[in-house]
Tab-separated table of N, CA and C in Angstrom:
chain	number	residue	atom	x	y	z
A	1	MET	N	1.164	-1.013	-0.182
A	1	MET	CA	-0.040	0.535	-0.467
A	1	MET	C	0.259	1.115	0.222
A	2	GLY	N	1.049	2.630	-1.147
A	2	GLY	CA	1.489	3.589	-0.905
A	2	GLY	C	0.488	4.763	-0.686
A	3	ILE	N	1.004	5.672	-0.536
A	3	ILE	CA	1.156	7.347	-0.413
A	3	ILE	C	0.363	8.187	-2.154
A	4	GLN	N	-0.037	7.859	-2.297
A	4	GLN	CA	-0.582	8.594	-4.125
A	4	GLN	C	-1.428	9.784	-3.668
A	5	VAL	N	0.494	10.016	-3.560
A	5	VAL	CA	-0.145	11.984	-4.237
A	5	VAL	C	0.527	12.491	-5.950
A	6	GLU	N	0.362	13.715	-6.470
A	6	GLU	CA	0.626	14.195	-7.334
A	6	GLU	C	1.162	15.388	-7.040
A	7	TYR	N	2.203	15.798	-7.992
A	7	TYR	CA	2.673	17.047	-7.505
A	7	TYR	C	2.874	17.767	-9.054
A	8	ASN	N	2.472	19.111	-8.639
A	8	ASN	CA	1.708	19.737	-9.753
A	8	ASN	C	2.603	21.282	-10.064
A	9	PRO	N	2.895	21.444	-11.243
A	9	PRO	CA	3.854	22.882	-11.671
A	9	PRO	C	3.120	23.698	-11.329
A	10	ASP	N	1.517	23.489	-11.834
A	10	ASP	CA	0.766	24.669	-12.233
A	10	ASP	C	-0.887	24.408	-11.793
A	11	LEU	N	-1.588	25.992	-10.857
A	11	LEU	CA	-2.191	25.398	-11.098
A	11	LEU	C	-3.732	25.483	-12.313
A	12	ALA	N	-4.025	24.018	-12.122
A	12	ALA	CA	-5.073	23.792	-13.176
A	12	ALA	C	-6.459	24.067	-13.061
A	13	LEU	N	-7.349	25.249	-13.066
A	13	LEU	CA	-9.035	25.292	-12.388
A	13	LEU	C	-9.850	24.512	-14.214
A	14	ARG	N	-10.617	24.824	-13.356
A	14	ARG	CA	-12.301	24.555	-14.395
A	14	ARG	C	-12.638	25.815	-14.789
A	15	ASP	N	-13.168	25.908	-15.713
A	15	ASP	CA	-13.880	27.564	-16.561
A	15	ASP	C	-14.257	27.143	-15.826
A	16	TYR	N	-15.352	28.788	-15.237
A	16	TYR	CA	-16.481	29.290	-13.930
A	16	TYR	C	-17.325	28.634	-14.739
A	17	SER	N	-18.411	28.442	-16.012
A	17	SER	CA	-19.140	27.592	-16.300
A	17	SER	C	-19.250	26.686	-15.848
A	18	GLU	N	-17.883	25.936	-15.479
A	18	GLU	CA	-18.762	24.536	-14.685
A	18	GLU	C	-19.348	24.742	-13.287
A	19	TYR	N	-19.543	25.529	-13.265
A	19	TYR	CA	-20.265	25.874	-11.855
A	19	TYR	C	-20.925	26.336	-12.235
A	20	THR	N	-21.573	27.050	-13.140
A	20	THR	CA	-23.081	27.797	-13.512
A	20	THR	C	-23.884	26.569	-13.246
A	21	ALA	N	-22.886	25.806	-13.956
A	21	ALA	CA	-24.004	24.820	-14.711
A	21	ALA	C	-23.822	23.136	-13.738
A	22	GLY	N	-23.293	23.369	-12.746
A	22	GLY	CA	-23.227	22.839	-11.228
A	22	GLY	C	-22.939	21.616	-11.044
A	23	ARG	N	-21.968	22.047	-12.158
A	23	ARG	CA	-21.042	20.774	-12.633
A	23	ARG	C	-20.095	20.708	-11.152
A	24	ARG	N	-19.421	21.970	-11.215
A	24	ARG	CA	-18.300	21.992	-10.653
A	24	ARG	C	-18.318	23.408	-8.352
A	25	GLN	N	-17.679	23.109	-7.989
A	25	GLN	CA	-17.831	24.330	-6.930
A	25	GLN	C	-17.461	24.821	-7.668
A	26	ARG	N	-18.095	26.110	-6.897
A	26	ARG	CA	-17.204	27.312	-6.976
A	26	ARG	C	-15.435	27.749	-7.275
A	27	GLU	N	-14.740	27.286	-5.403
A	27	GLU	CA	-13.348	26.964	-6.210
A	27	GLU	C	-12.750	26.510	-6.643
A	28	GLU	N	-13.570	25.673	-7.168
A	28	GLU	CA	-12.499	24.721	-8.343
A	28	GLU	C	-12.491	25.041	-9.557
A	29	CYS	N	-13.404	25.916	-9.463
A	29	CYS	CA	-13.284	27.375	-11.032
A	29	CYS	C	-12.193	28.545	-11.234
A	30	VAL	N	-11.832	29.011	-11.833
A	30	VAL	CA	-11.518	29.732	-12.168
A	30	VAL	C	-12.449	31.156	-12.499
A	31	PRO	N	-12.309	32.114	-11.292
A	31	PRO	CA	-13.526	33.279	-10.774
A	31	PRO	C	-14.072	34.303	-12.339
A	32	ILE	N	-14.076	34.592	-12.530
A	32	ILE	CA	-15.335	35.272	-14.165
A	32	ILE	C	-13.585	36.004	-14.218
A	33	LYS	N	-13.836	37.355	-13.028
A	33	LYS	CA	-13.010	38.323	-13.264
A	33	LYS	C	-11.912	37.423	-12.507
A	34	LEU	N	-10.025	38.147	-13.091
A	34	LEU	CA	-8.797	37.575	-11.832
A	34	LEU	C	-8.646	39.392	-12.325
A	35	ALA	N	-8.450	39.581	-11.016
A	35	ALA	CA	-7.301	40.414	-10.628
A	35	ALA	C	-6.276	40.640	-10.476
A	36	ARG	N	-5.376	41.653	-10.872
A	36	ARG	CA	-3.609	41.485	-10.021
A	36	ARG	C	-3.820	41.846	-8.723
A	37	GLY	N	-3.051	40.653	-8.071
A	37	GLY	CA	-3.106	41.616	-6.530
A	37	GLY	C	-4.674	40.546	-5.587
A	38	LYS	N	-5.240	39.726	-5.994
A	38	LYS	CA	-6.035	39.860	-5.393
A	38	LYS	C	-5.669	38.031	-4.951
A	39	LYS	N	-6.579	37.681	-4.206
A	39	LYS	CA	-6.385	36.377	-3.118
A	39	LYS	C	-7.603	36.121	-3.310
A	40	TYR	N	-7.350	34.704	-3.957
A	40	TYR	CA	-8.503	33.844	-4.221
A	40	TYR	C	-8.984	32.273	-3.511
A	41	ILE	N	-9.867	31.778	-3.437
A	41	ILE	CA	-9.313	30.120	-2.868
A	41	ILE	C	-9.473	29.009	-4.047
A	42	PHE	N	-9.305	27.836	-3.721
A	42	PHE	CA	-8.752	27.195	-4.749
A	42	PHE	C	-9.518	25.959	-3.753
A	43	LEU	N	-9.982	24.660	-4.847
A	43	LEU	CA	-10.007	23.125	-3.991
A	43	LEU	C	-10.063	22.236	-5.310
A	44	LYS	N	-9.360	21.110	-5.514
A	44	LYS	CA	-8.246	20.786	-6.110
A	44	LYS	C	-8.833	19.475	-4.805
A	45	ARG	N	-8.885	17.936	-6.069
A	45	ARG	CA	-9.805	16.643	-6.278
A	45	ARG	C	-8.507	15.804	-5.622
A	46	GLY	N	-8.102	15.216	-4.699
A	46	GLY	CA	-6.918	14.375	-4.762
A	46	GLY	C	-6.206	15.557	-3.844
A	47	GLN	N	-4.876	14.461	-3.271
A	47	GLN	CA	-4.282	15.076	-2.549
A	47	GLN	C	-2.142	15.777	-3.418
A	48	ARG	N	-2.455	16.459	-3.532
A	48	ARG	CA	-1.604	17.428	-4.399
A	48	ARG	C	-0.975	17.825	-3.748
A	49	ASN	N	0.977	18.625	-3.701
A	49	ASN	CA	1.245	19.065	-3.707
A	49	ASN	C	1.974	20.524	-5.013
A	50	TYR	N	2.315	20.978	-4.190
A	50	TYR	CA	2.777	22.963	-4.879
A	50	TYR	C	3.495	23.479	-4.714
A	51	TYR	N	4.683	24.025	-5.425
A	51	TYR	CA	6.059	24.859	-5.039
A	51	TYR	C	5.086	25.778	-4.330
A	52	LEU	N	5.414	26.584	-3.458
A	52	LEU	CA	5.333	27.325	-2.621
A	52	LEU	C	6.561	28.616	-2.863
A	53	ASP	N	7.301	28.378	-2.919
A	53	ASP	CA	8.271	29.214	-3.804
A	53	ASP	C	8.533	30.344	-4.214
A	54	GLY	N	7.497	30.380	-4.761
A	54	GLY	CA	8.234	31.751	-6.217
A	54	GLY	C	6.470	31.551	-6.997
A	55	GLU	N	6.448	31.835	-8.291
A	55	GLU	CA	5.278	32.367	-9.174
A	55	GLU	C	4.900	30.992	-10.154
A	56	GLN	N	3.699	31.290	-10.635
A	56	GLN	CA	3.222	29.555	-10.920
A	56	GLN	C	2.271	29.973	-11.945
A	57	PRO	N	1.964	29.534	-13.137
A	57	PRO	CA	1.369	29.750	-13.816
A	57	PRO	C	-0.418	28.950	-13.484
A	58	LEU	N	-1.496	29.526	-13.551
A	58	LEU	CA	-2.751	29.151	-13.701
A	58	LEU	C	-3.291	29.334	-14.715
A	59	LEU	N	-3.916	27.437	-15.080
A	59	LEU	CA	-4.340	27.570	-16.543
A	59	LEU	C	-5.762	27.585	-16.021
A	60	ILE	N	-6.506	26.777	-17.026
A	60	ILE	CA	-7.778	26.450	-17.188
A	60	ILE	C	-7.663	24.798	-17.854
A	61	THR	N	-8.302	24.125	-17.179
A	61	THR	CA	-8.497	22.781	-18.126
A	61	THR	C	-9.909	21.878	-18.125
A	62	LYS	N	-9.668	20.796	-18.701
A	62	LYS	CA	-10.857	20.421	-19.320
A	62	LYS	C	-11.331	19.146	-19.336
A	63	GLY	N	-10.015	18.444	-18.314
A	63	GLY	CA	-10.430	17.502	-17.376
A	63	GLY	C	-9.274	16.182	-18.862
A	64	ASN	N	-8.380	15.374	-17.422
A	64	ASN	CA	-7.848	14.857	-18.677
A	64	ASN	C	-6.954	14.789	-19.488
A	65	GLN	N	-6.156	16.045	-18.292
A	65	GLN	CA	-4.093	16.724	-18.885
A	65	GLN	C	-4.845	17.823	-20.684
A	66	ILE	N	-6.484	18.154	-20.175
A	66	ILE	CA	-6.296	18.764	-21.432
A	66	ILE	C	-6.352	20.625	-20.627
A	67	LEU	N	-5.174	21.246	-21.242
A	67	LEU	CA	-4.592	22.130	-20.392
A	67	LEU	C	-4.982	23.558	-21.403
A	68	SER	N	-5.502	24.691	-20.657
A	68	SER	CA	-5.163	25.994	-21.324
A	68	SER	C	-3.672	26.354	-21.438
A	69	LYS	N	-2.744	27.394	-22.239
A	69	LYS	CA	-1.983	28.060	-22.185
A	69	LYS	C	-2.024	28.997	-20.738
A	70	PRO	N	-1.427	29.358	-20.211
A	70	PRO	CA	-0.896	30.374	-19.053
A	70	PRO	C	-2.033	31.844	-19.417
A	71	ILE	N	-3.219	30.988	-18.193
A	71	ILE	CA	-4.033	32.658	-17.948
A	71	ILE	C	-3.602	34.346	-17.267
A	72	ALA	N	-2.186	33.495	-15.877
A	72	ALA	CA	-2.430	34.068	-15.080
A	72	ALA	C	-0.437	33.993	-14.304
A	73	SER	N	-0.437	34.637	-13.659
A	73	SER	CA	0.982	34.392	-13.258
A	73	SER	C	0.600	34.203	-11.612
A	74	ILE	N	0.614	33.134	-10.447
A	74	ILE	CA	0.322	33.629	-9.275
A	74	ILE	C	0.969	32.450	-8.369
A	75	VAL	N	0.509	33.443	-6.790
A	75	VAL	CA	2.248	32.692	-5.681
A	75	VAL	C	0.940	31.289	-5.155
A	76	ILE	N	1.005	30.220	-4.348
A	76	ILE	CA	0.210	29.366	-4.234
A	76	ILE	C	0.583	30.315	-2.164
A	77	LEU	N	0.087	30.517	-1.359
A	77	LEU	CA	0.339	31.312	0.025
A	77	LEU	C	-0.104	29.784	0.494
A	78	GLU	N	-1.297	28.781	0.694
A	78	GLU	CA	-1.589	28.316	1.097
A	78	GLU	C	-1.458	26.596	0.438
A	79	ALA	N	-2.081	25.571	0.866
A	79	ALA	CA	-2.611	23.908	0.835
A	79	ALA	C	-3.100	23.607	1.893
A	80	THR	N	-3.975	22.934	2.217
A	80	THR	CA	-4.336	22.427	3.010
A	80	THR	C	-4.827	21.206	2.547
A	81	HIS	N	-4.337	19.511	2.983
A	81	HIS	CA	-4.858	18.318	2.439
A	81	HIS	C	-6.139	18.376	3.717
A	82	PHE	N	-6.863	17.743	2.942
A	82	PHE	CA	-8.693	17.004	4.505
A	82	PHE	C	-9.113	16.099	4.337
A	83	LYS	N	-9.987	15.501	4.605
A	83	LYS	CA	-11.274	14.129	3.787
A	83	LYS	C	-12.345	14.610	4.099
A	84	LEU	N	-13.550	14.258	2.776
A	84	LEU	CA	-15.345	14.737	2.687
A	84	LEU	C	-15.574	13.901	2.263
A	85	LYS	N	-15.931	12.711	2.892
A	85	LYS	CA	-16.792	11.758	2.711
A	85	LYS	C	-16.140	10.234	2.139
A	86	GLY	N	-14.276	9.982	2.689
A	86	GLY	CA	-13.891	9.428	2.157
A	86	GLY	C	-12.614	9.555	0.890
A	87	GLU	N	-13.288	10.988	0.432
A	87	GLU	CA	-12.316	11.069	-0.069
A	87	GLU	C	-11.210	12.121	-0.120
A	88	THR	N	-9.904	12.447	-0.845
A	88	THR	CA	-9.444	12.752	0.051
A	88	THR	C	-9.518	14.417	-1.147
A	89	TYR	N	-8.914	16.169	-0.212
A	89	TYR	CA	-8.875	16.999	-1.348
A	89	TYR	C	-7.981	17.656	-1.060
A	90	THR	N	-7.498	18.476	-1.717
A	90	THR	CA	-6.229	19.927	-2.024
A	90	THR	C	-6.856	20.972	-1.279
A	91	LYS	N	-7.050	21.971	-0.220
A	91	LYS	CA	-7.808	23.652	-0.506
A	91	LYS	C	-6.525	24.450	-0.512
A	92	GLY	N	-6.808	25.854	-0.661
A	92	GLY	CA	-6.338	25.989	-1.219
A	92	GLY	C	-5.954	28.111	-0.850
A	93	VAL	N	-5.678	29.178	-0.672
A	93	VAL	CA	-5.304	30.059	-1.312
A	93	VAL	C	-4.030	30.025	-2.557
A	94	TYR	N	-4.244	31.485	-3.242
A	94	TYR	CA	-2.912	31.687	-3.964
A	94	TYR	C	-3.851	33.315	-4.859
A	95	ALA	N	-2.527	33.601	-4.892
A	95	ALA	CA	-2.266	35.352	-5.100
A	95	ALA	C	-2.170	35.772	-6.614
A	96	VAL	N	-3.279	36.564	-7.322
A	96	VAL	CA	-2.511	36.847	-8.550
A	96	VAL	C	-1.885	37.812	-8.887
A	97	LYS	N	-1.057	37.637	-10.087
A	97	LYS	CA	0.647	38.534	-9.342
A	97	LYS	C	0.697	39.496	-11.207
A	98	GLN	N	0.241	38.451	-12.328
A	98	GLN	CA	-0.125	38.825	-12.891
A	98	GLN	C	-1.624	38.188	-14.488
A	99	VAL	N	-2.186	39.131	-14.472
A	99	VAL	CA	-2.760	38.762	-15.298
A	99	VAL	C	-2.973	38.339	-16.755
A	100	PHE	N	-2.815	38.098	-17.888
A	100	PHE	CA	-2.227	37.303	-18.805
A	100	PHE	C	-3.456	37.212	-19.790
A	101	ASN	N	-3.106	37.947	-21.694
A	101	ASN	CA	-4.203	38.498	-21.909
A	101	ASN	C	-3.932	38.751	-23.671
A	102	ASP	N	-2.299	38.884	-23.878
A	102	ASP	CA	-1.751	39.268	-25.072
A	102	ASP	C	-0.976	38.033	-25.738
A	103	GLY	N	-1.663	36.394	-25.162
A	103	GLY	CA	-0.943	35.795	-26.545
A	103	GLY	C	0.308	35.338	-26.366
A	104	LYS	N	1.340	36.609	-25.545
A	104	LYS	CA	2.510	35.483	-25.949
A	104	LYS	C	2.875	34.412	-24.025
A	105	ILE	N	3.757	33.998	-24.654
A	105	ILE	CA	4.939	33.461	-24.061
A	105	ILE	C	5.602	33.406	-22.107
A	106	HIS	N	4.499	33.573	-21.613
A	106	HIS	CA	4.977	33.927	-19.975
A	106	HIS	C	5.904	32.965	-18.975
A	107	PHE	N	5.467	31.724	-19.482
A	107	PHE	CA	6.544	30.469	-18.980
A	107	PHE	C	7.333	29.775	-19.568
A	108	ASP	N	8.442	29.665	-19.552
A	108	ASP	CA	9.143	28.019	-19.509
A	108	ASP	C	9.529	27.160	-18.430
A	109	GLY	N	8.653	26.337	-18.530
A	109	GLY	CA	8.001	25.355	-17.816
A	109	GLY	C	8.515	25.498	-16.269
A	110	PHE	N	8.660	26.144	-15.294
A	110	PHE	CA	8.906	26.499	-13.811
A	110	PHE	C	9.396	27.998	-14.306
A	111	ALA	N	10.379	28.314	-14.966
A	111	ALA	CA	10.400	29.401	-14.838
A	111	ALA	C	10.137	30.841	-15.744
A	112	LYS	N	9.707	31.911	-14.794
A	112	LYS	CA	8.695	32.030	-15.607
A	112	LYS	C	9.793	33.481	-16.207
A	113	VAL	N	8.927	33.667	-18.198
A	113	VAL	CA	9.981	34.552	-18.434
A	113	VAL	C	9.684	36.287	-18.254
């Protein structure tokens, strides 16, 4: 028996339409409007480890590792694991450092460019 942990180099959340359709909780989705300097709560299924010592990309996921290009640069301020109805979750807080809407490349792996 092992411990199943996923290491994530980014934060990938669902499109807000998943919340409005009732398929996801609000914290599992990218807010309608991201604002630089603002803090947001996130929620992910599974036990996940995130990089806490610098900026990383915020992405939109459709599931099954279908990811958008980075839509923002964020810093994860805290991440906590917990159990709910027998399932493991990771919740936390991230702060937006920069919002991208110019189509340029802003990350090269872990490095912000």
